[in-house]
Amino acid sequence: LDWLLTTIQEEKIDLLLIAGDVFDTAAPSSSSQKIYYDFLIRVRNSGCKHVIIVAGNHDSPSFLNAPKEILSALNVSVVGNVGTHIEDEIVVVSNEKGTPLLIVCAVPFLRERDISRFAEGESYSDRSKRINENIRKHYEEVAALAEKVRLSLNPEIPIVATGHMSVTGGKRNEDDGVRETYIGNIEAVGIDIFPDTFDYVALGHYHIACKIKENIRYCGSPIPMGFGEASQKKCVNIIEFIEGMSIESKTIPVF
């Protein structure tokens, strides 16, 4: 985290986006919580004006959501779970003058109970199709709302989305500690679930950094989470929007 703070300052980062699995347990220790909150304060003091955090499958949605109102005073937006209002997943990032610069569709880990209903007697194949279709529908809805917000603000600002899931093309090790989720148990979803509205998709879940497309990437975990990751080069992805919605990207290795 010290390294990340230095990188944020050196690269003059405007927004830190964390795509899930802040913790590796739903009940983090008090010392882990202190590290988390101290880090968020230090990010604010580093010059980075915005932080957006979505929950992963390891996180407790209620735990992450509990201090969200307090954290909002630090320009830290937290989305722990899918709520009753999809508007809660839309975050508009503005500069100090209040000019909108970016729209983030902050989609957390989509739990099956949040996006679909169980059907008695449903086959494995039918369940797979139902879950995938509901994931697609959720992203279509949040993309449509983001597009509506963009048109009301400035049609030239980009839209970024997050996702915490298994996506076809992602890479993992057998001992990386990635928990099998309903998606992982059934099948990975294809990138076609992400509407063209999204100018960039920041993915979490897999620990290995991976570029699925130029604008769809896993950043991976910042530290090794298993022996199989000991030789991996961990990194963060820095994305810069230039001339409207075109992007320039670079990967910074973690030291």
Coordinates of N, CA and C in Angstrom, one line a residue:
L1 N 0.8 -1.2 0.0 CA 0.0 0.0 0.0 C 0.9 1.3 0.0
D2 N 2.0 1.2 0.7 CA 2.9 2.3 0.6 C 3.4 2.6 -0.8
W3 N 3.7 1.5 -1.5 CA 4.1 1.6 -2.9 C 3.0 2.2 -3.8
L4 N 1.8 1.7 -3.5 CA 0.7 2.2 -4.3 C 0.5 3.7 -4.1
L5 N 0.6 4.1 -2.9 CA 0.4 5.6 -2.6 C 1.5 6.4 -3.3
T6 N 2.7 5.9 -3.3 CA 3.8 6.6 -4.0 C 3.5 6.6 -5.5
T7 N 3.0 5.5 -6.1 CA 2.7 5.5 -7.5 C 1.6 6.4 -7.8
I8 N 0.6 6.5 -7.0 CA -0.6 7.4 -7.2 C -0.1 8.9 -7.2
Q9 N 0.9 9.2 -6.4 CA 1.4 10.6 -6.4 C 2.3 10.8 -7.6
E10 N 3.2 9.9 -7.9 CA 4.1 10.1 -9.0 C 3.4 10.1 -10.4
E11 N 2.3 9.3 -10.5 CA 1.6 9.3 -11.8 C 0.4 10.3 -11.8
K12 N 0.2 11.0 -10.7 CA -0.8 12.0 -10.6 C -2.2 11.4 -11.0
I13 N -2.5 10.4 -10.2 CA -3.8 9.6 -10.5 C -5.0 10.4 -9.9
D14 N -6.0 10.5 -10.7 CA -7.2 11.2 -10.4 C -8.2 10.3 -9.7
L15 N -8.3 9.0 -10.1 CA -9.3 8.1 -9.6 C -8.6 6.7 -9.3
L16 N -8.8 6.2 -8.1 CA -8.4 4.9 -7.8 C -9.6 4.0 -7.8
L17 N -9.6 2.9 -8.7 CA -10.7 2.1 -8.9 C -10.3 0.7 -8.4
I18 N -11.1 0.2 -7.4 CA -10.8 -1.2 -6.8 C -11.9 -2.1 -7.1
A19 N -11.7 -3.1 -8.0 CA -12.7 -4.0 -8.5 C -13.0 -5.2 -7.7
G20 N -13.1 -5.1 -6.4 CA -13.5 -6.2 -5.5 C -12.4 -6.9 -4.8
D21 N -12.8 -7.6 -3.8 CA -12.0 -8.4 -2.9 C -11.0 -7.4 -2.2
V22 N -11.6 -6.5 -1.4 CA -10.8 -5.6 -0.6 C -10.1 -6.5 0.5
F23 N -10.9 -7.4 1.0 CA -10.4 -8.4 2.1 C -10.6 -9.8 1.5
D24 N -9.9 -10.7 2.2 CA -10.0 -12.1 1.8 C -11.0 -12.9 2.7
T25 N -11.7 -12.2 3.5 CA -12.7 -12.8 4.4 C -13.8 -11.8 4.7
A26 N -15.0 -12.4 5.0 CA -16.1 -11.5 5.2 C -16.0 -10.9 6.6
A27 N -15.2 -11.3 7.5 CA -15.0 -10.8 8.8 C -13.5 -10.4 9.1
P28 N -13.0 -9.4 8.4 CA -11.6 -9.0 8.6 C -11.3 -8.6 10.0
S29 N -10.1 -8.8 10.4 CA -9.6 -8.5 11.8 C -9.6 -7.0 12.0
S30 N -9.5 -6.6 13.2 CA -9.5 -5.1 13.5 C -8.2 -4.5 12.9
S31 N -7.1 -5.2 12.9 CA -5.9 -4.7 12.4 C -6.0 -4.5 10.8
S32 N -6.7 -5.4 10.2 CA -6.9 -5.3 8.7 C -7.8 -4.1 8.4
Q33 N -8.8 -3.9 9.3 CA -9.7 -2.8 9.1 C -9.0 -1.5 9.2
K34 N -8.1 -1.4 10.2 CA -7.3 -0.2 10.5 C -6.4 0.1 9.2
I35 N -5.8 -0.9 8.7 CA -5.0 -0.7 7.5 C -5.8 -0.1 6.4
Y36 N -7.0 -0.7 6.2 CA -7.9 -0.3 5.1 C -8.3 1.2 5.3
Y37 N -8.8 1.6 6.4 CA -9.2 3.0 6.6 C -8.1 4.0 6.6
D38 N -7.0 3.6 7.2 CA -5.8 4.5 7.2 C -5.4 4.7 5.7
F39 N -5.4 3.6 4.9 CA -5.0 3.8 3.5 C -5.9 4.7 2.8
L40 N -7.2 4.7 3.0 CA -8.1 5.5 2.3 C -7.9 7.0 2.7
I41 N -7.6 7.3 3.9 CA -7.3 8.6 4.3 C -6.0 9.1 3.7
R42 N -5.0 8.2 3.6 CA -3.7 8.6 3.0 C -3.9 8.8 1.5
V43 N -4.8 8.1 0.8 CA -5.0 8.3 -0.6 C -5.6 9.7 -0.8
R44 N -6.5 10.1 0.0 CA -7.1 11.4 0.0 C -6.0 12.5 0.1
N45 N -5.1 12.3 1.0 CA -4.0 13.2 1.3 C -3.0 13.2 0.2
S46 N -3.0 12.2 -0.6 CA -1.9 12.0 -1.6 C -2.2 12.9 -2.9
G47 N -3.4 13.4 -3.0 CA -3.8 14.2 -4.1 C -4.8 13.5 -5.0
C48 N -5.0 12.2 -4.8 CA -6.0 11.5 -5.6 C -7.4 11.9 -5.0
K49 N -8.2 12.5 -5.8 CA -9.4 13.0 -5.3 C -10.6 12.1 -5.2
H50 N -10.5 10.9 -5.9 CA -11.6 10.0 -5.9 C -11.2 8.6 -5.8
V51 N -12.0 7.8 -5.0 CA -11.8 6.4 -4.9 C -13.1 5.7 -5.0
I52 N -13.2 4.7 -5.8 CA -14.4 3.9 -6.0 C -14.1 2.4 -5.7
I53 N -14.9 1.8 -4.8 CA -14.6 0.5 -4.3 C -15.9 -0.3 -4.5
V54 N -15.8 -1.5 -5.2 CA -16.9 -2.4 -5.3 C -16.5 -3.7 -4.6
A55 N -17.5 -4.4 -4.1 CA -17.3 -5.6 -3.3 C -17.0 -6.8 -4.3
G56 N -16.1 -7.7 -3.8 CA -15.9 -9.0 -4.5 C -16.6 -10.1 -3.8
N57 N -16.4 -11.3 -4.3 CA -17.1 -12.4 -3.6 C -16.5 -12.8 -2.3
H58 N -15.3 -12.4 -2.0 CA -14.7 -12.6 -0.6 C -15.3 -11.6 0.4
D59 N -15.7 -10.4 -0.1 CA -16.1 -9.4 0.8 C -17.6 -9.5 1.4
S60 N -17.8 -9.0 2.5 CA -19.1 -8.9 3.1 C -19.7 -7.6 2.6
P61 N -20.8 -7.6 1.8 CA -21.5 -6.4 1.4 C -21.9 -5.5 2.5
S62 N -22.4 -6.0 3.6 CA -22.9 -5.2 4.7 C -21.7 -4.6 5.4
F63 N -20.6 -5.3 5.5 CA -19.4 -4.7 6.2 C -18.9 -3.5 5.4
L64 N -18.8 -3.7 4.0 CA -18.2 -2.6 3.2 C -19.2 -1.4 3.2
N65 N -20.5 -1.7 3.1 CA -21.5 -0.7 3.0 C -21.7 0.2 4.3
A66 N -21.4 -0.5 5.5 CA -21.7 0.2 6.7 C -21.1 1.6 6.9
P67 N -19.9 1.9 6.5 CA -19.3 3.2 6.7 C -19.4 4.1 5.4
K68 N -20.2 3.7 4.4 CA -20.2 4.3 3.1 C -20.5 5.8 3.2
E69 N -21.5 6.2 4.1 CA -21.9 7.6 4.2 C -20.7 8.4 4.7
I70 N -20.0 7.9 5.7 CA -18.8 8.6 6.3 C -17.7 8.7 5.2
L71 N -17.5 7.6 4.5 CA -16.4 7.5 3.5 C -16.7 8.5 2.3
S72 N -18.0 8.7 2.1 CA -18.3 9.6 1.0 C -17.8 11.0 1.2
A73 N -17.6 11.4 2.5 CA -17.1 12.7 2.8 C -15.6 12.8 2.4
L74 N -15.0 11.6 2.1 CA -13.6 11.6 1.6 C -13.6 11.4 0.1
N75 N -14.7 11.5 -0.5 CA -14.9 11.2 -2.0 C -14.6 9.7 -2.2
V76 N -14.9 8.9 -1.3 CA -14.8 7.4 -1.5 C -16.2 6.8 -1.7
S77 N -16.4 6.3 -2.8 CA -17.7 5.7 -3.1 C -17.6 4.2 -3.0
V78 N -18.6 3.6 -2.3 CA -18.6 2.2 -2.0 C -19.9 1.5 -2.5
V79 N -19.8 0.5 -3.2 CA -20.9 -0.3 -3.7 C -20.7 -1.7 -3.2
G80 N -21.4 -2.1 -2.2 CA -21.2 -3.5 -1.6 C -22.0 -4.6 -2.3
N81 N -23.2 -4.2 -2.8 CA -24.0 -5.1 -3.4 C -25.1 -4.4 -4.3
V82 N -25.8 -5.2 -5.1 CA -26.8 -4.7 -5.9 C -28.0 -4.4 -5.0
G83 N -28.5 -3.2 -5.1 CA -29.6 -2.8 -4.3 C -30.9 -2.7 -5.1
T84 N -31.9 -2.1 -4.5 CA -33.2 -1.9 -5.1 C -33.2 -0.8 -6.2
H85 N -32.2 0.1 -6.1 CA -32.1 1.2 -7.1 C -30.8 1.0 -7.9
I86 N -30.9 0.8 -9.2 CA -29.7 0.6 -10.0 C -28.9 1.9 -10.1
E87 N -29.6 3.1 -9.8 CA -28.9 4.4 -9.8 C -27.8 4.4 -8.8
D88 N -27.8 3.6 -7.8 CA -26.8 3.6 -6.8 C -25.5 3.0 -7.3
E89 N -25.5 2.4 -8.5 CA -24.3 1.9 -9.1 C -23.7 2.9 -10.1
I90 N -24.3 4.0 -10.3 CA -23.8 5.1 -11.2 C -23.0 6.1 -10.3
V91 N -21.7 6.3 -10.6 CA -20.9 7.3 -9.9 C -20.4 8.3 -10.9
V92 N -20.7 9.5 -10.8 CA -20.2 10.6 -11.6 C -19.0 11.2 -11.0
V93 N -17.8 11.2 -11.7 CA -16.6 11.7 -11.2 C -16.4 13.1 -11.8
S94 N -16.3 14.1 -10.9 CA -16.2 15.5 -11.4 C -14.9 16.1 -10.8
N95 N -14.4 17.2 -11.5 CA -13.2 17.9 -11.0 C -13.6 18.9 -9.8
E96 N -12.6 19.6 -9.4 CA -12.9 20.5 -8.2 C -13.9 21.6 -8.6
K97 N -14.1 21.9 -9.8 CA -15.0 22.9 -10.3 C -16.4 22.4 -10.5
G98 N -16.5 21.0 -10.3 CA -17.8 20.4 -10.5 C -18.1 20.0 -11.9
T99 N -17.1 20.1 -12.8 CA -17.3 19.6 -14.1 C -17.2 18.1 -14.2
P100 N -18.2 17.4 -14.8 CA -18.2 16.0 -14.9 C -17.1 15.5 -15.9
L101 N -16.3 14.6 -15.4 CA -15.2 14.1 -16.2 C -15.3 12.6 -16.6
L102 N -16.1 11.8 -15.9 CA -16.2 10.4 -16.1 C -17.4 9.9 -15.4
I103 N -18.0 8.8 -16.0 CA -19.1 8.1 -15.4 C -18.6 6.7 -15.1
V104 N -18.8 6.2 -13.9 CA -18.4 4.8 -13.6 C -19.6 4.0 -13.2
C105 N -19.8 2.9 -13.9 CA -20.8 1.9 -13.6 C -20.2 1.0 -12.6
A106 N -20.4 1.3 -11.3 CA -19.7 0.5 -10.2 C -20.5 -0.7 -9.9
V107 N -20.3 -1.8 -10.7 CA -21.0 -3.0 -10.5 C -20.2 -4.0 -9.6
P108 N -20.8 -4.4 -8.5 CA -20.1 -5.3 -7.6 C -20.2 -6.7 -8.1
F109 N -19.7 -7.6 -7.3 CA -19.9 -9.1 -7.5 C -21.4 -9.3 -7.5
L110 N -21.9 -10.0 -8.6 CA -23.3 -10.2 -8.7 C -23.7 -11.5 -8.1
R111 N -24.3 -11.5 -6.9 CA -24.7 -12.8 -6.3 C -26.0 -13.2 -7.0
E112 N -26.1 -14.6 -7.1 CA -27.3 -15.1 -7.8 C -28.6 -14.6 -7.2
R113 N -28.7 -14.5 -5.9 CA -29.9 -14.1 -5.2 C -30.3 -12.7 -5.6
D114 N -29.3 -11.9 -6.0 CA -29.5 -10.5 -6.3 C -30.0 -10.2 -7.7
I115 N -29.8 -11.2 -8.6 CA -30.1 -10.9 -10.0 C -31.1 -11.9 -10.6
S116 N -31.4 -13.0 -9.9 CA -32.4 -13.9 -10.4 C -33.0 -14.8 -9.3
R117 N -34.0 -15.5 -9.7 CA -34.8 -16.3 -8.7 C -34.5 -17.8 -9.1
F118 N -34.5 -18.6 -8.0 CA -34.3 -20.0 -8.2 C -35.5 -20.7 -8.8
A119 N -35.3 -21.6 -9.7 CA -36.5 -22.3 -10.3 C -36.4 -23.8 -9.9
E120 N -37.4 -24.3 -9.3 CA -37.4 -25.7 -8.8 C -37.4 -26.6 -10.0
G121 N -36.5 -27.6 -9.9 CA -36.4 -28.6 -11.0 C -35.6 -28.1 -12.2
E122 N -34.9 -27.0 -12.0 CA -34.1 -26.5 -13.1 C -32.9 -27.3 -13.3
S123 N -32.6 -27.5 -14.6 CA -31.4 -28.3 -14.9 C -30.1 -27.4 -14.8
Y124 N -29.0 -28.1 -14.8 CA -27.7 -27.4 -14.7 C -27.5 -26.4 -15.9
S125 N -27.9 -26.9 -17.1 CA -27.8 -26.1 -18.3 C -28.7 -24.9 -18.2
D126 N -30.0 -25.1 -17.8 CA -30.9 -24.0 -17.7 C -30.5 -23.0 -16.7
R127 N -29.9 -23.4 -15.5 CA -29.5 -22.5 -14.5 C -28.3 -21.7 -15.1
S128 N -27.4 -22.3 -15.8 CA -26.3 -21.6 -16.4 C -26.8 -20.5 -17.3
K129 N -27.8 -20.8 -18.2 CA -28.3 -19.8 -19.1 C -29.0 -18.7 -18.4
R130 N -29.8 -19.1 -17.4 CA -30.5 -18.1 -16.6 C -29.6 -17.1 -15.9
I131 N -28.5 -17.6 -15.3 CA -27.6 -16.7 -14.6 C -26.9 -15.8 -15.6
N132 N -26.4 -16.4 -16.7 CA -25.7 -15.6 -17.7 C -26.6 -14.5 -18.3
E133 N -27.8 -14.9 -18.6 CA -28.8 -13.9 -19.1 C -29.1 -12.8 -18.2
N134 N -29.2 -13.1 -16.9 CA -29.5 -12.0 -15.9 C -28.3 -11.1 -15.7
I135 N -27.1 -11.7 -15.8 CA -25.9 -10.8 -15.7 C -25.8 -9.9 -16.9
R136 N -26.1 -10.4 -18.1 CA -26.2 -9.6 -19.3 C -27.2 -8.5 -19.1
K137 N -28.4 -8.8 -18.6 CA -29.5 -7.9 -18.5 C -29.1 -6.8 -17.5
H138 N -28.4 -7.2 -16.4 CA -28.0 -6.2 -15.4 C -27.0 -5.1 -16.1
Y139 N -26.1 -5.6 -16.8 CA -25.1 -4.7 -17.4 C -25.8 -3.8 -18.5
E140 N -26.8 -4.4 -19.2 CA -27.5 -3.6 -20.2 C -28.3 -2.5 -19.5
E141 N -28.9 -2.8 -18.4 CA -29.6 -1.8 -17.7 C -28.8 -0.7 -17.1
V142 N -27.6 -1.1 -16.5 CA -26.8 0.0 -15.9 C -26.1 0.8 -17.1
A143 N -25.8 0.2 -18.2 CA -25.2 0.9 -19.3 C -26.2 1.9 -19.9
A144 N -27.5 1.5 -20.0 CA -28.5 2.4 -20.5 C -28.7 3.6 -19.6
L145 N -28.7 3.4 -18.3 CA -28.8 4.5 -17.4 C -27.6 5.4 -17.5
A146 N -26.4 4.8 -17.6 CA -25.2 5.6 -17.7 C -25.2 6.5 -18.9
E147 N -25.7 5.9 -20.0 CA -25.8 6.7 -21.3 C -26.8 7.8 -21.1
K148 N -27.9 7.6 -20.4 CA -28.8 8.6 -20.2 C -28.2 9.7 -19.3
V149 N -27.5 9.4 -18.3 CA -26.8 10.4 -17.5 C -25.8 11.1 -18.3
R150 N -25.0 10.4 -19.1 CA -24.0 11.1 -20.0 C -24.7 12.1 -20.9
L151 N -25.8 11.8 -21.5 CA -26.4 12.7 -22.4 C -26.9 14.0 -21.7
S152 N -27.2 13.8 -20.4 CA -27.7 14.9 -19.6 C -26.6 15.8 -19.1
L153 N -25.4 15.3 -19.1 CA -24.2 16.0 -18.6 C -23.3 16.5 -19.7
N154 N -22.8 15.6 -20.5 CA -21.8 15.9 -21.5 C -21.6 14.6 -22.4
P155 N -22.1 14.6 -23.6 CA -22.0 13.4 -24.4 C -20.6 13.0 -24.8
E156 N -19.6 13.8 -24.4 CA -18.2 13.5 -24.7 C -17.4 12.8 -23.6
I157 N -18.0 12.7 -22.4 CA -17.3 12.1 -21.3 C -17.4 10.5 -21.4
P158 N -16.3 9.8 -21.0 CA -16.3 8.4 -21.1 C -17.0 7.7 -20.0
I159 N -17.4 6.4 -20.3 CA -18.1 5.6 -19.3 C -17.2 4.3 -19.0
V160 N -16.9 4.1 -17.7 CA -16.1 3.0 -17.3 C -17.0 2.0 -16.5
A161 N -16.8 0.7 -16.6 CA -17.6 -0.2 -15.8 C -16.7 -1.1 -15.0
T162 N -17.2 -1.7 -13.9 CA -16.4 -2.7 -13.1 C -17.1 -4.0 -13.2
G163 N -16.4 -5.1 -13.0 CA -17.0 -6.4 -12.9 C -16.1 -7.3 -12.0
H164 N -16.8 -8.1 -11.2 CA -16.0 -9.1 -10.4 C -16.6 -10.4 -10.7
M165 N -15.9 -11.1 -11.6 CA -16.5 -12.4 -12.1 C -15.4 -13.1 -13.0
S166 N -15.8 -14.3 -13.4 CA -14.9 -15.1 -14.3 C -15.4 -14.8 -15.7
V167 N -14.4 -14.2 -16.5 CA -14.7 -13.8 -17.9 C -13.8 -14.6 -18.8
T168 N -14.4 -15.1 -19.8 CA -13.6 -15.9 -20.8 C -12.4 -15.2 -21.3
G169 N -11.2 -15.8 -21.2 CA -10.0 -15.2 -21.5 C -9.1 -14.8 -20.3
G170 N -9.7 -14.9 -19.1 CA -9.0 -14.6 -17.9 C -8.1 -15.8 -17.6
K171 N -7.0 -15.5 -16.8 CA -6.1 -16.5 -16.4 C -6.0 -16.8 -14.9
R172 N -5.8 -18.0 -14.6 CA -5.7 -18.3 -13.1 C -4.8 -19.6 -12.9
N173 N -4.3 -19.7 -11.7 CA -3.6 -20.9 -11.3 C -4.5 -21.8 -10.5
E174 N -4.1 -23.1 -10.4 CA -4.9 -24.0 -9.6 C -4.9 -23.7 -8.1
D175 N -3.8 -23.2 -7.6 CA -3.7 -22.9 -6.2 C -3.8 -21.5 -5.8
D176 N -4.5 -20.7 -6.7 CA -4.5 -19.2 -6.4 C -5.5 -18.8 -5.4
G177 N -6.3 -19.7 -4.9 CA -7.2 -19.3 -3.8 C -8.5 -18.6 -4.3
V178 N -8.7 -18.6 -5.6 CA -9.9 -18.0 -6.2 C -11.0 -18.9 -5.9
R179 N -12.0 -18.4 -5.1 CA -13.1 -19.2 -4.7 C -14.0 -19.4 -5.9
E180 N -14.5 -20.7 -6.0 CA -15.5 -20.9 -7.1 C -16.8 -20.3 -6.7
T181 N -17.3 -19.5 -7.6 CA -18.6 -18.8 -7.4 C -19.6 -19.5 -8.3
Y182 N -20.8 -19.0 -8.3 CA -21.8 -19.6 -9.2 C -21.4 -19.5 -10.6
I183 N -20.7 -18.4 -10.9 CA -20.2 -18.3 -12.3 C -19.1 -19.3 -12.6
G184 N -18.2 -19.4 -11.6 CA -17.1 -20.3 -11.8 C -17.5 -21.7 -11.9
N185 N -18.6 -22.1 -11.1 CA -19.0 -23.4 -11.1 C -19.7 -23.8 -12.4
I186 N -20.3 -22.8 -13.1 CA -21.1 -23.1 -14.3 C -20.2 -22.9 -15.5
E187 N -19.9 -21.7 -15.8 CA -19.0 -21.3 -16.9 C -18.6 -19.9 -16.8
A188 N -17.6 -19.5 -17.4 CA -17.2 -18.1 -17.5 C -18.1 -17.4 -18.5
V189 N -18.3 -16.1 -18.2 CA -19.2 -15.3 -19.1 C -18.3 -14.7 -20.2
G190 N -18.9 -14.5 -21.4 CA -18.2 -13.9 -22.5 C -18.2 -12.4 -22.4
I191 N -17.2 -11.8 -23.1 CA -17.1 -10.3 -23.1 C -18.3 -9.7 -23.8
D192 N -19.1 -10.4 -24.5 CA -20.2 -9.8 -25.2 C -21.3 -9.4 -24.2
I193 N -21.2 -9.7 -22.9 CA -22.1 -9.2 -21.9 C -21.9 -7.7 -21.6
F194 N -20.8 -7.2 -22.0 CA -20.5 -5.8 -21.8 C -20.9 -5.0 -23.0
P195 N -21.9 -4.1 -22.8 CA -22.3 -3.3 -23.9 C -21.2 -2.3 -24.5
D196 N -21.3 -2.0 -25.7 CA -20.4 -1.1 -26.4 C -20.4 0.3 -25.7
T197 N -21.3 0.6 -24.9 CA -21.4 1.9 -24.2 C -20.2 2.0 -23.3
F198 N -19.6 0.9 -22.8 CA -18.5 1.0 -21.9 C -17.2 1.3 -22.7
D199 N -16.5 2.4 -22.3 CA -15.2 2.7 -23.0 C -14.1 1.9 -22.3
Y200 N -14.3 1.4 -21.1 CA -13.3 0.6 -20.4 C -14.0 -0.3 -19.4
V201 N -13.5 -1.5 -19.2 CA -14.1 -2.4 -18.2 C -12.9 -2.9 -17.3
A202 N -13.0 -2.6 -16.0 CA -12.0 -3.0 -15.0 C -12.5 -4.2 -14.3
L203 N -11.8 -5.3 -14.5 CA -12.3 -6.6 -13.9 C -11.5 -7.0 -12.7
G204 N -12.2 -7.6 -11.7 CA -11.5 -8.2 -10.6 C -12.0 -9.7 -10.5
H205 N -11.3 -10.4 -9.6 CA -11.6 -11.8 -9.3 C -10.4 -12.7 -9.5
Y206 N -9.9 -12.7 -10.8 CA -8.7 -13.5 -11.1 C -7.4 -12.7 -10.6
H207 N -6.5 -13.5 -10.1 CA -5.3 -12.9 -9.5 C -4.2 -12.5 -10.5
I208 N -4.3 -13.1 -11.8 CA -3.3 -12.9 -12.8 C -3.7 -11.7 -13.7
A209 N -2.8 -10.7 -13.8 CA -3.1 -9.6 -14.7 C -3.3 -10.1 -16.1
C210 N -4.3 -9.6 -16.8 CA -4.6 -10.2 -18.1 C -5.3 -9.1 -19.0
K211 N -4.9 -8.9 -20.2 CA -5.6 -8.0 -21.1 C -6.5 -8.9 -22.0
I212 N -7.8 -8.9 -21.8 CA -8.7 -9.6 -22.7 C -8.9 -8.9 -24.0
K213 N -9.2 -7.6 -23.9 CA -9.2 -6.7 -25.0 C -8.5 -5.4 -24.5
E214 N -8.2 -4.5 -25.5 CA -7.5 -3.3 -25.1 C -8.2 -2.6 -24.0
N215 N -9.6 -2.6 -24.0 CA -10.4 -1.9 -23.0 C -11.1 -2.8 -22.0
I216 N -10.7 -4.1 -21.9 CA -11.2 -5.0 -20.9 C -10.1 -5.7 -20.3
R217 N -9.8 -5.5 -19.0 CA -8.6 -6.0 -18.4 C -8.9 -6.5 -16.9
Y218 N -8.1 -7.5 -16.6 CA -7.9 -7.9 -15.1 C -6.6 -7.2 -14.7
C219 N -6.6 -6.5 -13.6 CA -5.4 -6.0 -13.1 C -4.6 -7.0 -12.2
G220 N -5.4 -8.0 -11.8 CA -4.8 -9.1 -10.9 C -4.7 -8.6 -9.5
S221 N -4.2 -9.5 -8.6 CA -4.0 -9.1 -7.2 C -2.7 -8.4 -7.0
P222 N -2.6 -7.4 -6.1 CA -1.3 -6.7 -5.9 C -0.2 -7.4 -5.3
I223 N -0.6 -8.5 -4.6 CA 0.4 -9.4 -3.9 C 0.1 -10.8 -4.2
P224 N 1.1 -11.7 -4.2 CA 0.8 -13.2 -4.4 C -0.1 -13.7 -3.3
M225 N -1.1 -14.5 -3.8 CA -2.1 -15.1 -2.9 C -1.9 -16.6 -2.8
G226 N -0.9 -17.1 -3.4 CA -0.6 -18.6 -3.3 C 0.8 -18.9 -3.9
F227 N 1.3 -20.1 -3.6 CA 2.6 -20.4 -4.0 C 2.8 -20.4 -5.5
G228 N 1.7 -20.7 -6.2 CA 1.8 -20.6 -7.7 C 1.9 -19.2 -8.3
E229 N 1.7 -18.2 -7.4 CA 1.9 -16.8 -7.9 C 3.2 -16.2 -7.5
A230 N 4.1 -17.0 -6.9 CA 5.4 -16.5 -6.4 C 6.2 -15.8 -7.5
S231 N 6.2 -16.4 -8.7 CA 7.0 -15.8 -9.7 C 6.3 -14.8 -10.6
Q232 N 5.0 -14.5 -10.3 CA 4.3 -13.6 -11.2 C 4.7 -12.2 -11.0
K233 N 4.6 -11.4 -12.0 CA 4.9 -10.0 -11.9 C 3.5 -9.3 -11.7
K234 N 3.3 -8.8 -10.4 CA 2.1 -8.1 -10.1 C 2.1 -6.7 -10.6
C235 N 1.0 -6.1 -10.8 CA 1.0 -4.8 -11.5 C -0.3 -4.0 -11.2
V236 N -0.3 -2.8 -11.5 CA -1.6 -2.0 -11.6 C -1.7 -1.4 -13.0
N237 N -2.9 -1.2 -13.5 CA -3.1 -0.7 -14.8 C -3.5 0.8 -14.7
I238 N -2.8 1.7 -15.4 CA -3.1 3.1 -15.4 C -3.7 3.4 -16.8
I239 N -4.9 3.9 -16.7 CA -5.7 4.2 -17.9 C -5.9 5.7 -18.0
E240 N -5.6 6.3 -19.2 CA -5.8 7.7 -19.4 C -6.7 7.9 -20.6
F241 N -7.7 8.7 -20.4 CA -8.6 9.1 -21.5 C -8.1 10.3 -22.2
I242 N -7.9 10.3 -23.5 CA -7.3 11.4 -24.2 C -8.3 11.7 -25.4
E243 N -8.4 12.9 -25.7 CA -9.2 13.3 -26.9 C -10.6 12.6 -26.9
G244 N -11.3 12.9 -25.8 CA -12.6 12.3 -25.7 C -12.5 10.9 -25.0
M245 N -12.9 9.8 -25.8 CA -13.1 8.5 -25.2 C -12.0 7.5 -25.6
S246 N -11.0 8.0 -26.4 CA -9.9 7.1 -26.7 C -9.0 6.9 -25.5
I247 N -8.3 5.8 -25.3 CA -7.5 5.5 -24.1 C -6.1 5.3 -24.4
E248 N -5.2 5.7 -23.5 CA -3.8 5.2 -23.5 C -3.7 4.5 -22.2
S249 N -2.9 3.4 -22.2 CA -2.7 2.6 -21.0 C -1.3 2.2 -20.8
K250 N -1.0 2.0 -19.6 CA 0.4 1.4 -19.3 C 0.3 0.6 -18.0
T251 N 1.1 -0.4 -17.9 CA 1.2 -1.3 -16.8 C 2.4 -0.9 -15.9
I252 N 2.1 -0.7 -14.6 CA 3.2 -0.4 -13.7 C 3.4 -1.6 -12.8
P253 N 4.6 -2.2 -12.8 CA 4.9 -3.4 -11.9 C 4.9 -3.0 -10.5
V254 N 4.5 -3.9 -9.6 CA 4.5 -3.7 -8.2 C 5.8 -4.1 -7.6
F255 N 6.4 -3.2 -6.8 CA 7.7 -3.6 -6.2 C 7.6 -3.7 -4.7

